[in-house]
Amino acid sequence: MAVEISYRREFAFEYGRLEPVAPGVRRIVARNPGPFTFKGTGTYVVGEGEVAVIDPGPDLAEHIAALMASLADEQVTHILVTHTHRDHSPAAKALKQATGAPTYGFGPHAGGNRGEPGVEEGGDWDFGPDIVVRDGDRIEGGKWRFEAVHTPGHTSNHLCFALPDPGILFSGDHVMGWSTSVIAPPDGDMAAYMASLDKLLARRDSVFWPTHGPAINEPQLHVRAFIAHRREREAGIIECLKSGVETIEAMVERLYIGLNPALRRAAGRSVLAHLIDLSGRDIVAADGPPTADAHFRLRHPPRQG
Ligand SMILES: [Zn+2]
């Protein structure tokens, strides 16, 4: 039976307007809608007077201008970056220049190793954090205190930022309400992603605020559904292999019914991410390195009977 994910797509906002979304939390949405960004990048502002900005957003002049105008009477003291995709981090540069606030992040995109270009918004190779953040680090300012949660998978440098009081987790692109996350190798890693979902299950956050789309008010249920969805996809891939479907293209054809054509490549990358994970677990073998064009087979085919 297919896993049901109750997606959250009701999203009330106005482009270019910094709006309160929770006590002490405001958000401004950039006008960069698309198949991977939903309505656009939601830049969060935490605190009042002395504020932290989470995910400044894309290099989009009107977004940066609107954010700065909204904060004209306040002081930005921290710039936090969940990860280095081009819809999240590039505006950090202009914001830093205007405010002098340091940037906080895990590290450069893909650890600085330029691989093949990704399928989604692509990497921001220019970003490097002023302050390197590791799992469990505390970041304090104003009247707030964040705890960093390293959640690799969507990218290797993905961080979520928790506000333990009142139990908010800014979940970046790791967990979103409107869609599943793109896991695109080589920087995207399915095994890491699944471990990072488990990591959130072990926490007690009461609400997630992703960078795209609305809040997730029952985060544990949502994370469980994503885990079940990926396990189901993995089972579907194994079924494909059992019936002799051995290329990624053919698997996407069979597994993604009614897929938006704009997402075909991303779906292929996601299947590749599963196959790399299955190869790492010795369940699957490829006729060479596990790449997008490889042919795959089960390593230990079960006895038919
Ligand atoms: Zn991303």
mmCIF file of C-alpha atoms and ligand atoms in Angstrom:
data_model
loop_
_atom_site.group_PDB
_atom_site.id
_atom_site.type_symbol
_atom_site.label_atom_id
_atom_site.label_comp_id
_atom_site.label_asym_id
_atom_site.label_seq_id
_atom_site.Cartn_x
_atom_site.Cartn_y
_atom_site.Cartn_z
ATOM 1 C CA MET A 1 0.000 0.000 0.000
ATOM 2 C CA ALA A 2 1.292 3.402 -0.940
ATOM 3 C CA VAL A 3 2.541 5.600 1.872
ATOM 4 C CA GLU A 4 0.424 8.725 2.259
ATOM 5 C CA ILE A 5 2.258 11.943 3.027
ATOM 6 C CA SER A 6 -0.052 14.752 4.107
ATOM 7 C CA TYR A 7 1.651 17.605 2.334
ATOM 8 C CA ARG A 8 1.205 21.157 3.576
ATOM 9 C CA ARG A 9 0.714 23.600 0.753
ATOM 10 C CA GLU A 10 -1.565 26.273 2.179
ATOM 11 C CA PHE A 11 0.759 29.189 2.354
ATOM 12 C CA ALA A 12 -0.412 32.740 3.082
ATOM 13 C CA PHE A 13 2.203 35.399 2.421
ATOM 14 C CA GLU A 14 2.962 38.482 0.374
ATOM 15 C CA TYR A 15 6.219 38.774 -1.597
ATOM 16 C CA GLY A 16 8.628 41.356 -0.252
ATOM 17 C CA ARG A 17 6.872 41.817 3.090
ATOM 18 C CA LEU A 18 8.483 40.835 6.404
ATOM 19 C CA GLU A 19 5.580 39.230 8.245
ATOM 20 C CA PRO A 20 5.272 37.774 11.770
ATOM 21 C CA VAL A 21 4.704 34.012 11.663
ATOM 22 C CA ALA A 22 5.238 33.062 15.332
ATOM 23 C CA PRO A 23 6.198 34.934 18.533
ATOM 24 C CA GLY A 24 9.650 36.412 17.859
ATOM 25 C CA VAL A 25 9.807 34.989 14.329
ATOM 26 C CA ARG A 26 9.214 36.890 11.096
ATOM 27 C CA ARG A 27 9.564 35.738 7.487
ATOM 28 C CA ILE A 28 9.975 37.401 4.095
ATOM 29 C CA VAL A 29 9.510 35.347 0.922
ATOM 30 C CA ALA A 30 11.717 35.955 -2.127
ATOM 31 C CA ARG A 31 10.125 35.982 -5.552
ATOM 32 C CA ASN A 32 11.949 32.901 -6.850
ATOM 33 C CA PRO A 33 9.128 30.365 -7.197
ATOM 34 C CA GLY A 34 9.876 27.141 -9.060
ATOM 35 C CA PRO A 35 9.617 23.358 -9.069
ATOM 36 C CA PHE A 36 12.245 23.098 -6.307
ATOM 37 C CA THR A 37 11.466 26.243 -4.306
ATOM 38 C CA PHE A 38 7.633 26.169 -4.060
ATOM 39 C CA LYS A 39 6.573 29.863 -3.776
ATOM 40 C CA GLY A 40 10.139 31.003 -3.132
ATOM 41 C CA THR A 41 12.768 31.149 -0.403
ATOM 42 C CA GLY A 42 11.441 32.050 3.050
ATOM 43 C CA THR A 43 14.056 34.116 4.865
ATOM 44 C CA TYR A 44 13.464 34.064 8.623
ATOM 45 C CA VAL A 45 14.250 36.837 11.077
ATOM 46 C CA VAL A 46 14.476 35.761 14.716
ATOM 47 C CA GLY A 47 14.291 38.229 17.598
ATOM 48 C CA GLU A 48 13.521 41.916 17.721
ATOM 49 C CA GLY A 49 16.015 44.770 17.846
ATOM 50 C CA GLU A 50 19.009 42.445 17.700
ATOM 51 C CA VAL A 51 18.122 39.810 15.188
ATOM 52 C CA ALA A 52 19.406 36.696 13.468
ATOM 53 C CA VAL A 53 18.616 36.122 9.800
ATOM 54 C CA ILE A 54 18.275 32.505 8.636
ATOM 55 C CA ASP A 55 18.859 31.753 4.931
ATOM 56 C CA PRO A 56 19.216 35.256 3.423
ATOM 57 C CA GLY A 57 18.159 33.762 0.092
ATOM 58 C CA PRO A 58 19.053 34.013 -3.585
ATOM 59 C CA ASP A 59 21.044 36.815 -5.180
ATOM 60 C CA LEU A 60 17.889 38.747 -5.968
ATOM 61 C CA ALA A 61 18.198 42.529 -5.560
ATOM 62 C CA GLU A 62 14.543 43.191 -4.732
ATOM 63 C CA HIS A 63 14.596 40.524 -1.999
ATOM 64 C CA ILE A 64 17.749 41.856 -0.376
ATOM 65 C CA ALA A 65 16.457 45.452 -0.590
ATOM 66 C CA ALA A 66 13.114 44.504 0.953
ATOM 67 C CA LEU A 67 14.808 42.591 3.774
ATOM 68 C CA MET A 68 17.170 45.466 4.586
ATOM 69 C CA ALA A 69 14.423 48.081 4.405
ATOM 70 C CA SER A 70 12.308 45.998 6.799
ATOM 71 C CA LEU A 71 15.202 45.826 9.267
ATOM 72 C CA ALA A 72 16.290 49.478 8.914
ATOM 73 C CA ASP A 73 15.674 50.190 12.620
ATOM 74 C CA GLU A 74 17.139 46.939 13.903
ATOM 75 C CA GLN A 75 20.559 45.353 14.061
ATOM 76 C CA VAL A 76 21.375 42.102 12.306
ATOM 77 C CA THR A 77 23.901 40.367 14.564
ATOM 78 C CA HIS A 78 23.987 36.864 13.037
ATOM 79 C CA ILE A 79 23.506 35.445 9.545
ATOM 80 C CA LEU A 80 22.735 31.724 9.687
ATOM 81 C CA VAL A 81 22.868 29.523 6.594
ATOM 82 C CA THR A 82 21.213 26.083 6.540
ATOM 83 C CA HIS A 83 23.114 25.014 3.416
ATOM 84 C CA THR A 84 24.788 26.322 0.291
ATOM 85 C CA HIS A 85 22.243 26.014 -2.482
ATOM 86 C CA ARG A 86 21.834 29.105 -4.622
ATOM 87 C CA ASP A 87 18.333 29.769 -3.339
ATOM 88 C CA HIS A 88 19.618 29.952 0.272
ATOM 89 C CA SER A 89 23.068 31.465 0.798
ATOM 90 C CA PRO A 90 24.104 33.968 -1.928
ATOM 91 C CA ALA A 91 22.320 36.967 -0.356
ATOM 92 C CA ALA A 92 24.481 36.477 2.749
ATOM 93 C CA LYS A 93 27.210 38.438 0.991
ATOM 94 C CA ALA A 94 25.176 41.624 0.502
ATOM 95 C CA LEU A 95 23.589 41.301 3.935
ATOM 96 C CA LYS A 96 26.992 40.950 5.564
ATOM 97 C CA GLN A 97 28.344 43.942 3.663
ATOM 98 C CA ALA A 98 25.396 46.077 4.762
ATOM 99 C CA THR A 99 25.280 44.987 8.407
ATOM 100 C CA GLY A 100 28.756 43.734 9.315
ATOM 101 C CA ALA A 101 27.157 40.627 10.819
ATOM 102 C CA PRO A 102 29.193 37.427 10.566
ATOM 103 C CA THR A 103 27.911 34.381 8.710
ATOM 104 C CA TYR A 104 27.428 30.986 10.367
ATOM 105 C CA GLY A 105 27.388 27.694 8.482
ATOM 106 C CA PHE A 106 28.829 24.206 8.351
ATOM 107 C CA GLY A 107 31.327 24.878 5.582
ATOM 108 C CA PRO A 108 31.659 25.475 1.840
ATOM 109 C CA HIS A 109 29.457 23.668 -0.660
ATOM 110 C CA ALA A 110 30.297 19.966 -0.998
ATOM 111 C CA GLY A 111 33.287 20.506 1.257
ATOM 112 C CA GLY A 112 34.743 22.682 -1.525
ATOM 113 C CA ASN A 113 34.993 19.731 -3.945
ATOM 114 C CA ARG A 114 33.511 20.800 -7.232
ATOM 115 C CA GLY A 115 31.720 17.793 -8.660
ATOM 116 C CA GLU A 116 29.203 17.534 -11.427
ATOM 117 C CA PRO A 117 26.579 20.268 -11.241
ATOM 118 C CA GLY A 118 23.468 19.447 -9.246
ATOM 119 C CA VAL A 119 19.982 19.264 -10.648
ATOM 120 C CA GLU A 120 18.193 21.637 -8.329
ATOM 121 C CA GLU A 121 19.155 25.194 -7.607
ATOM 122 C CA GLY A 122 22.806 24.315 -7.784
ATOM 123 C CA GLY A 123 25.609 24.994 -5.378
ATOM 124 C CA ASP A 124 26.751 28.398 -4.174
ATOM 125 C CA TRP A 125 30.492 27.882 -4.507
ATOM 126 C CA ASP A 126 31.255 31.403 -3.305
ATOM 127 C CA PHE A 127 29.952 30.976 0.223
ATOM 128 C CA GLY A 128 32.262 30.193 3.102
ATOM 129 C CA PRO A 129 31.067 30.819 6.667
ATOM 130 C CA ASP A 130 32.904 33.260 8.930
ATOM 131 C CA ILE A 131 32.075 30.987 11.818
ATOM 132 C CA VAL A 132 32.123 27.243 11.298
ATOM 133 C CA VAL A 133 29.223 25.532 13.055
ATOM 134 C CA ARG A 134 29.215 21.914 14.165
ATOM 135 C CA ASP A 135 26.491 19.623 15.461
ATOM 136 C CA GLY A 136 25.325 20.694 18.911
ATOM 137 C CA ASP A 137 26.953 24.127 18.792
ATOM 138 C CA ARG A 138 25.092 26.934 20.567
ATOM 139 C CA ILE A 139 24.658 30.283 18.876
ATOM 140 C CA GLU A 140 23.478 33.070 21.157
ATOM 141 C CA GLY A 141 22.401 36.638 20.690
ATOM 142 C CA GLY A 142 19.617 39.080 21.528
ATOM 143 C CA LYS A 143 17.037 37.178 23.526
ATOM 144 C CA TRP A 144 17.460 33.894 21.679
ATOM 145 C CA ARG A 145 19.734 30.875 21.694
ATOM 146 C CA PHE A 146 20.018 28.437 18.810
ATOM 147 C CA GLU A 147 21.287 24.908 18.854
ATOM 148 C CA ALA A 148 22.744 23.648 15.567
ATOM 149 C CA VAL A 149 21.714 20.209 14.325
ATOM 150 C CA HIS A 150 23.860 18.790 11.530
ATOM 151 C CA THR A 151 21.517 17.043 9.109
ATOM 152 C CA PRO A 152 23.495 15.905 6.035
ATOM 153 C CA GLY A 153 21.661 14.241 3.148
ATOM 154 C CA HIS A 154 20.094 16.967 0.990
ATOM 155 C CA THR A 155 23.601 18.432 1.071
ATOM 156 C CA SER A 156 26.569 17.309 3.149
ATOM 157 C CA ASN A 157 26.705 20.685 4.903
ATOM 158 C CA HIS A 158 23.035 20.980 5.830
ATOM 159 C CA LEU A 159 22.233 22.370 9.279
ATOM 160 C CA CYS A 160 18.920 22.782 11.043
ATOM 161 C CA PHE A 161 18.712 25.458 13.725
ATOM 162 C CA ALA A 162 16.651 24.760 16.841
ATOM 163 C CA LEU A 163 15.247 27.265 19.288
ATOM 164 C CA PRO A 164 14.830 24.884 22.248
ATOM 165 C CA ASP A 165 12.541 27.395 23.892
ATOM 166 C CA PRO A 166 9.809 27.361 22.422
ATOM 167 C CA GLY A 167 10.629 24.158 20.533
ATOM 168 C CA ILE A 168 10.993 25.509 17.008
ATOM 169 C CA LEU A 169 13.265 23.837 14.477
ATOM 170 C CA PHE A 170 14.213 25.738 11.330
ATOM 171 C CA SER A 171 14.485 22.699 9.098
ATOM 172 C CA GLY A 172 15.885 24.271 5.903
ATOM 173 C CA ASP A 173 15.436 21.872 2.971
ATOM 174 C CA HIS A 174 15.954 18.760 5.096
ATOM 175 C CA VAL A 175 12.267 18.461 5.985
ATOM 176 C CA MET A 176 9.669 20.507 4.126
ATOM 177 C CA GLY A 177 5.889 20.395 4.275
ATOM 178 C CA TRP A 178 5.130 21.003 0.605
ATOM 179 C CA SER A 179 7.413 18.363 -0.913
ATOM 180 C CA THR A 180 10.005 15.711 -0.294
ATOM 181 C CA SER A 181 13.657 16.833 -0.447
ATOM 182 C CA VAL A 182 15.861 16.348 -3.472
ATOM 183 C CA ILE A 183 18.701 13.932 -2.689
ATOM 184 C CA ALA A 184 21.064 14.377 -5.625
ATOM 185 C CA PRO A 185 24.466 12.670 -5.614
ATOM 186 C CA PRO A 186 27.313 13.284 -5.390
ATOM 187 C CA ASP A 187 26.780 15.766 -2.553
ATOM 188 C CA GLY A 188 23.298 14.457 -1.762
ATOM 189 C CA ASP A 189 23.507 11.184 0.161
ATOM 190 C CA MET A 190 20.543 8.888 0.855
ATOM 191 C CA ALA A 191 22.121 6.988 3.745
ATOM 192 C CA ALA A 192 23.041 10.280 5.433
ATOM 193 C CA TYR A 193 19.566 11.673 4.738
ATOM 194 C CA MET A 194 17.834 8.692 6.363
ATOM 195 C CA ALA A 195 20.119 8.977 9.401
ATOM 196 C CA SER A 196 19.318 12.700 9.578
ATOM 197 C CA LEU A 197 15.576 11.922 9.554
ATOM 198 C CA ASP A 198 16.117 9.479 12.437
ATOM 199 C CA LYS A 199 18.055 12.192 14.217
ATOM 200 C CA LEU A 200 15.026 14.505 14.138
ATOM 201 C CA LEU A 201 12.730 11.708 15.359
ATOM 202 C CA ALA A 202 14.829 11.492 18.498
ATOM 203 C CA ARG A 203 14.209 15.191 19.207
ATOM 204 C CA ARG A 204 11.184 16.838 20.773
ATOM 205 C CA ASP A 205 10.695 19.929 18.622
ATOM 206 C CA SER A 206 7.051 20.963 18.460
ATOM 207 C CA VAL A 207 7.075 22.740 15.097
ATOM 208 C CA PHE A 208 9.327 22.849 12.030
ATOM 209 C CA TRP A 209 9.729 25.968 9.920
ATOM 210 C CA PRO A 210 11.226 24.947 6.560
ATOM 211 C CA THR A 211 12.835 27.479 4.212
ATOM 212 C CA HIS A 212 10.164 26.790 1.586
ATOM 213 C CA GLY A 213 6.464 26.719 2.380
ATOM 214 C CA PRO A 214 4.420 26.608 5.565
ATOM 215 C CA ALA A 215 5.185 25.279 9.036
ATOM 216 C CA ILE A 216 4.878 21.612 9.957
ATOM 217 C CA ASN A 217 2.878 21.344 13.163
ATOM 218 C CA GLU A 218 3.133 17.593 13.697
ATOM 219 C CA PRO A 219 6.765 17.154 12.754
ATOM 220 C CA GLN A 220 7.202 13.637 14.122
ATOM 221 C CA LEU A 221 4.325 12.280 12.028
ATOM 222 C CA HIS A 222 5.666 14.075 8.980
ATOM 223 C CA VAL A 223 9.206 12.738 9.438
ATOM 224 C CA ARG A 224 7.863 9.206 9.930
ATOM 225 C CA ALA A 225 5.909 9.520 6.682
ATOM 226 C CA PHE A 226 9.051 10.616 4.828
ATOM 227 C CA ILE A 227 10.999 7.652 6.221
ATOM 228 C CA ALA A 228 8.216 5.277 5.161
ATOM 229 C CA HIS A 229 8.072 6.928 1.724
ATOM 230 C CA ARG A 230 11.795 6.398 1.112
ATOM 231 C CA ARG A 231 11.609 2.794 2.318
ATOM 232 C CA GLU A 232 8.738 2.241 -0.064
ATOM 233 C CA ARG A 233 10.741 3.774 -2.916
ATOM 234 C CA GLU A 234 13.679 1.554 -2.047
ATOM 235 C CA ALA A 235 11.401 -1.505 -2.102
ATOM 236 C CA GLY A 236 10.097 -0.366 -5.504
ATOM 237 C CA ILE A 237 13.648 -0.159 -6.842
ATOM 238 C CA ILE A 238 14.385 -3.654 -5.571
ATOM 239 C CA GLU A 239 11.197 -4.881 -7.297
ATOM 240 C CA CYS A 240 12.388 -3.233 -10.523
ATOM 241 C CA LEU A 241 15.694 -5.058 -10.254
ATOM 242 C CA LYS A 242 13.961 -8.370 -9.577
ATOM 243 C CA SER A 243 11.958 -7.967 -12.769
ATOM 244 C CA GLY A 244 14.975 -7.069 -14.864
ATOM 245 C CA VAL A 245 14.551 -3.290 -14.970
ATOM 246 C CA GLU A 246 18.162 -2.275 -14.597
ATOM 247 C CA THR A 247 18.563 1.345 -15.728
ATOM 248 C CA ILE A 248 17.615 4.452 -13.798
ATOM 249 C CA GLU A 249 15.634 5.846 -16.715
ATOM 250 C CA ALA A 250 13.424 2.744 -16.847
ATOM 251 C CA MET A 251 13.003 2.765 -13.062
ATOM 252 C CA VAL A 252 11.830 6.392 -13.089
ATOM 253 C CA GLU A 253 9.373 5.467 -15.849
ATOM 254 C CA ARG A 254 7.951 2.669 -13.743
ATOM 255 C CA LEU A 255 8.075 4.211 -10.258
ATOM 256 C CA TYR A 256 7.066 7.841 -10.826
ATOM 257 C CA ILE A 257 3.579 7.793 -12.310
ATOM 258 C CA GLY A 258 2.316 11.171 -13.501
ATOM 259 C CA LEU A 259 5.576 12.956 -12.744
ATOM 260 C CA ASN A 260 5.944 16.626 -13.692
ATOM 261 C CA PRO A 261 8.449 16.449 -16.619
ATOM 262 C CA ALA A 262 10.461 19.264 -14.996
ATOM 263 C CA LEU A 263 11.229 16.852 -12.155
ATOM 264 C CA ARG A 264 12.369 13.861 -14.240
ATOM 265 C CA ARG A 265 16.053 14.520 -13.801
ATOM 266 C CA ALA A 266 15.639 15.078 -10.078
ATOM 267 C CA ALA A 267 13.714 11.802 -9.821
ATOM 268 C CA GLY A 268 16.586 10.075 -11.625
ATOM 269 C CA ARG A 269 19.083 11.560 -9.170
ATOM 270 C CA SER A 270 16.946 10.373 -6.281
ATOM 271 C CA VAL A 271 16.833 6.817 -7.681
ATOM 272 C CA LEU A 272 20.600 6.998 -8.156
ATOM 273 C CA ALA A 273 20.941 8.070 -4.507
ATOM 274 C CA HIS A 274 18.990 4.970 -3.460
ATOM 275 C CA LEU A 275 21.115 2.733 -5.715
ATOM 276 C CA ILE A 276 24.340 4.155 -4.288
ATOM 277 C CA ASP A 277 22.982 3.506 -0.798
ATOM 278 C CA LEU A 278 21.943 -0.056 -1.759
ATOM 279 C CA SER A 279 25.384 -0.638 -3.311
ATOM 280 C CA GLY A 280 27.007 0.556 -0.095
ATOM 281 C CA ARG A 281 24.919 -1.995 1.783
ATOM 282 C CA ASP A 282 25.970 -4.783 -0.639
ATOM 283 C CA ILE A 283 22.389 -5.333 -1.783
ATOM 284 C CA VAL A 284 22.941 -4.020 -5.311
ATOM 285 C CA ALA A 285 25.861 -4.159 -7.758
ATOM 286 C CA ALA A 286 26.501 -2.014 -10.829
ATOM 287 C CA ASP A 287 28.429 -2.884 -13.993
ATOM 288 C CA GLY A 288 31.121 -0.428 -12.911
ATOM 289 C CA PRO A 289 30.825 2.576 -10.615
ATOM 290 C CA PRO A 290 27.214 3.319 -9.573
ATOM 291 C CA THR A 291 26.515 6.276 -11.860
ATOM 292 C CA ALA A 292 23.477 7.684 -13.691
ATOM 293 C CA ASP A 293 24.168 5.570 -16.801
ATOM 294 C CA ALA A 294 25.121 2.309 -15.091
ATOM 295 C CA HIS A 295 23.193 -0.958 -15.247
ATOM 296 C CA PHE A 296 22.254 -2.359 -11.859
ATOM 297 C CA ARG A 297 21.390 -5.803 -10.535
ATOM 298 C CA LEU A 298 20.650 -7.382 -7.179
ATOM 299 C CA ARG A 299 23.762 -8.784 -5.601
ATOM 300 C CA HIS A 300 22.034 -11.717 -3.899
ATOM 301 C CA PRO A 301 18.947 -12.532 -5.916
ATOM 302 C CA PRO A 302 16.512 -14.438 -3.740
ATOM 303 C CA ARG A 303 15.751 -17.993 -4.831
ATOM 304 C CA GLN A 304 12.689 -17.983 -7.053
ATOM 305 C CA GLY A 305 10.111 -20.575 -6.244
HETATM 306 ZN ZN ZN B 1 18.574 23.030 -1.072
#
